[in-house]
Amino acid sequence: MPELPEVEVVRRGLEPAVTGRRIDGVQVLHPRPVRRHAAGPDDFAASLTGRTFGVPRRRGKFLWLPFDDGDALLAHLGMSGQFRLDAPGAPLQRHARVLLDLADGVQLRFVDQRMFGGLSLSPGGAELPDEVAHIARDLFDPELDRDALVARIGRSHSAIKRVLLNQTVVSGIGNIYADEALWRARVHSETPASALPPAAVAALLEAARAVMAEALDQGGTSFDALYVNVNGESGYFDRTLDAYGRTDQPCRRCGTPITRQSFMNRSSFSCPTCQPAP
DNA sequence: CTGTGGTCCTGTATGC
DNA sequence: TGCATACAGGACCACA
């Protein structure tokens, strides 16, 4: 479940289940999701066994489960990764990749169809893994400097949607919420960031924060069984989307049919009336 | 510095 | 029914 609200839904689901629990054993069913562990799958499994989890943390779309020894299990869900909580003997999900047997009969499973995501052990990463250090703070981070962010965006001559998707500028926003924020703020995806007044950039960021907060309240956005919480349940925010995936459906503000265009090798949805091209 | 295009994977939907 | 193609919410890298 890729974007910030979906990752936060997972983090919240993991928190009561893993915090304070020890790993009794690990099975790597497919080597690819642990490819970042240079010493290999067997060493990955052995290295995790016996450690105890702290409170799961998140920045943008990156998730990490700190251990009480200062290291962390770093996770990225990529396009199709899931964490699931099951009883140890429960039927395996079709794309179950890594199984972690925790104390008290809890089995934490990493399930991933496409395997763009993965797990790795981050030495010393409990506070902030080195692998996440280059990722900018997200819009829910209490230490985010909004004025500095607005200023940085204003200095960029890239298309505004490209900037929103750049995780080293502001993290957590993906293709869906970028389109939703741009629709709410009435900005076209290809508008040069430097052409937007600071107040417009601030309004766009607030739109992004608001739409992600609403999505989080509804358990995230799910279109199919690939995007579910730790119990396998879907969120409901797809019913509330205003732009993403609504090709030819009327704009909820002005009635003009929503159009789809290719941008950055992916789909962008917008209202040609509310969001005129620059 | 910016932007483009390709890559990692598996699956579903659609059209012929 | 088979087969080919397009597309999918992300991150990263080489290259121009």
GROMACS .gro file of C-alpha atoms in nm, chain A residues 57-199:
model
  143
   57ARG     CA    1   0.783   0.445   1.292
   58ARG     CA    2   0.732   0.605   0.953
   59ARG     CA    3   0.861   0.884   0.734
   60GLY     CA    4   0.680   0.938   0.407
   61LYS     CA    5   0.630   0.593   0.258
   62PHE     CA    6   0.917   0.434   0.451
   63LEU     CA    7   0.834   0.225   0.755
   64TRP     CA    8   1.073   0.088   1.014
   65LEU     CA    9   1.030  -0.132   1.316
   66PRO     CA   10   1.296  -0.039   1.572
   67PHE     CA   11   1.451  -0.303   1.793
   68ASP     CA   12   1.526  -0.239   2.158
   69ASP     CA   13   1.899  -0.278   2.080
   70GLY     CA   14   1.913   0.032   1.853
   71ASP     CA   15   1.890  -0.146   1.517
   72ALA     CA   16   1.573  -0.158   1.307
   73LEU     CA   17   1.388  -0.366   1.054
   74LEU     CA   18   1.338  -0.130   0.759
   75ALA     CA   19   1.045  -0.190   0.525
   76HIS     CA   20   0.921  -0.036   0.205
   77LEU     CA   21   0.596  -0.162   0.058
   78GLY     CA   22   0.683  -0.061  -0.298
   79MET     CA   23   0.385  -0.103  -0.527
   80SER     CA   24   0.223  -0.409  -0.374
   81GLY     CA   25   0.376  -0.490  -0.036
   82GLN     CA   26   0.160  -0.577   0.264
   83PHE     CA   27   0.213  -0.664   0.627
   84ARG     CA   28  -0.035  -0.917   0.758
   85LEU     CA   29  -0.093  -1.053   1.106
   86ASP     CA   30  -0.198  -1.416   1.117
   87ALA     CA   31  -0.197  -1.722   1.333
   88PRO     CA   32   0.116  -1.930   1.253
   89GLY     CA   33  -0.082  -2.211   1.092
   90ALA     CA   34  -0.322  -1.997   0.890
   91PRO     CA   35  -0.324  -2.058   0.512
   92LEU     CA   36  -0.044  -1.869   0.338
   93GLN     CA   37  -0.132  -1.576   0.118
   94ARG     CA   38  -0.046  -1.639  -0.245
   95HIS     CA   39   0.248  -1.398  -0.241
   96ALA     CA   40   0.370  -1.447   0.114
   97ARG     CA   41   0.746  -1.377   0.104
   98VAL     CA   42   0.877  -1.352   0.461
   99LEU     CA   43   0.731  -1.498   0.781
  100LEU     CA   44   0.828  -1.373   1.126
  101ASP     CA   45   0.714  -1.581   1.419
  102LEU     CA   46   0.665  -1.354   1.718
  103ALA     CA   47   0.599  -1.436   2.079
  104ASP     CA   48   0.242  -1.519   2.192
  105GLY     CA   49   0.149  -1.701   1.871
  106VAL     CA   50   0.156  -1.400   1.640
  107GLN     CA   51   0.294  -1.441   1.290
  108LEU     CA   52   0.392  -1.127   1.103
  109ARG     CA   53   0.394  -1.181   0.728
  110PHE     CA   54   0.540  -0.972   0.449
  111VAL     CA   55   0.331  -1.035   0.141
  112ASP     CA   56   0.427  -0.876  -0.192
  113GLN     CA   57   0.310  -0.961  -0.541
  114ARG     CA   58   0.549  -0.748  -0.746
  115MET     CA   59   0.839  -0.739  -0.501
  116PHE     CA   60   0.941  -0.380  -0.570
  117GLY     CA   61   0.947  -0.332  -0.195
  118GLY     CA   62   1.135  -0.525   0.067
  119LEU     CA   63   1.280  -0.569   0.414
  120SER     CA   64   1.628  -0.505   0.544
  121LEU     CA   65   1.813  -0.485   0.871
  122SER     CA   66   1.929  -0.131   0.940
  123PRO     CA   67   2.215  -0.127   1.193
  124GLY     CA   68   2.168   0.164   1.430
  125GLY     CA   69   1.850   0.258   1.248
  126ALA     CA   70   1.607   0.270   1.540
  127GLU     CA   71   1.583   0.649   1.540
  128LEU     CA   72   1.625   0.712   1.166
  129PRO     CA   73   1.772   0.450   0.931
  130ASP     CA   74   2.059   0.572   0.713
  131GLU     CA   75   1.859   0.450   0.415
  132VAL     CA   76   1.585   0.702   0.500
  133ALA     CA   77   1.811   0.998   0.580
  134HIS     CA   78   1.779   1.142   0.228
  135ILE     CA   79   1.397   1.133   0.243
  136ALA     CA   80   1.239   1.466   0.334
  137ARG     CA   81   0.999   1.507   0.624
  138ASP     CA   82   0.635   1.449   0.534
  139LEU     CA   83   0.339   1.683   0.581
  140PHE     CA   84   0.242   1.520   0.914
  141ASP     CA   85   0.588   1.553   1.066
  142PRO     CA   86   0.571   1.798   1.360
  143GLU     CA   87   0.926   1.910   1.279
  144LEU     CA   88   0.846   1.996   0.917
  145ASP     CA   89   0.952   2.352   0.832
  146ARG     CA   90   0.664   2.464   0.613
  147ASP     CA   91   0.806   2.802   0.522
  148ALA     CA   92   1.134   2.647   0.412
  149LEU     CA   93   0.943   2.388   0.209
  150VAL     CA   94   0.734   2.655   0.034
  151ALA     CA   95   1.050   2.850  -0.044
  152ARG     CA   96   1.228   2.545  -0.179
  153ILE     CA   97   0.939   2.453  -0.405
  154GLY     CA   98   0.922   2.810  -0.531
  155ARG     CA   99   1.286   2.789  -0.642
  156SER     CA  100   1.222   2.483  -0.856
  157HIS     CA  101   1.158   2.525  -1.226
  158SER     CA  102   1.025   2.170  -1.260
  159ALA     CA  103   0.662   2.085  -1.319
  160ILE     CA  104   0.478   2.109  -0.987
  161LYS     CA  105   0.360   1.748  -0.994
  162ARG     CA  106   0.716   1.628  -1.040
  163VAL     CA  107   0.814   1.832  -0.734
  164LEU     CA  108   0.527   1.690  -0.527
  165LEU     CA  109   0.638   1.338  -0.618
  166ASN     CA  110   1.004   1.410  -0.535
  167GLN     CA  111   1.052   1.238  -0.200
  168THR     CA  112   1.363   1.442  -0.125
  169VAL     CA  113   1.154   1.762  -0.133
  170VAL     CA  114   0.848   1.644   0.060
  171SER     CA  115   0.774   1.278   0.125
  172GLY     CA  116   0.466   1.062   0.131
  173ILE     CA  117   0.286   1.196  -0.176
  174GLY     CA  118   0.238   0.952  -0.464
  175ASN     CA  119   0.046   0.961  -0.789
  176ILE     CA  120  -0.303   0.945  -0.638
  177TYR     CA  121  -0.270   1.214  -0.374
  178ALA     CA  122  -0.066   1.439  -0.603
  179ASP     CA  123  -0.356   1.441  -0.849
  180GLU     CA  124  -0.610   1.493  -0.570
  181ALA     CA  125  -0.414   1.783  -0.418
  182LEU     CA  126  -0.368   1.949  -0.757
  183TRP     CA  127  -0.741   1.916  -0.827
  184ARG     CA  128  -0.835   2.066  -0.490
  185ALA     CA  129  -0.592   2.354  -0.538
  186ARG     CA  130  -0.698   2.402  -0.904
  187VAL     CA  131  -0.342   2.369  -1.030
  188HIS     CA  132  -0.235   2.188  -1.347
  189SER     CA  133   0.032   1.921  -1.301
  190GLU     CA  134   0.264   2.079  -1.557
  191THR     CA  135   0.265   2.427  -1.406
  192PRO     CA  136   0.626   2.526  -1.333
  193ALA     CA  137   0.666   2.532  -0.956
  194SER     CA  138   0.841   2.868  -0.978
  195ALA     CA  139   0.532   3.016  -1.148
  196LEU     CA  140   0.320   2.959  -0.838
  197PRO     CA  141   0.308   3.236  -0.576
  198PRO     CA  142   0.412   3.124  -0.225
  199ALA     CA  143   0.050   3.142  -0.108
   0.00000   0.00000   0.00000
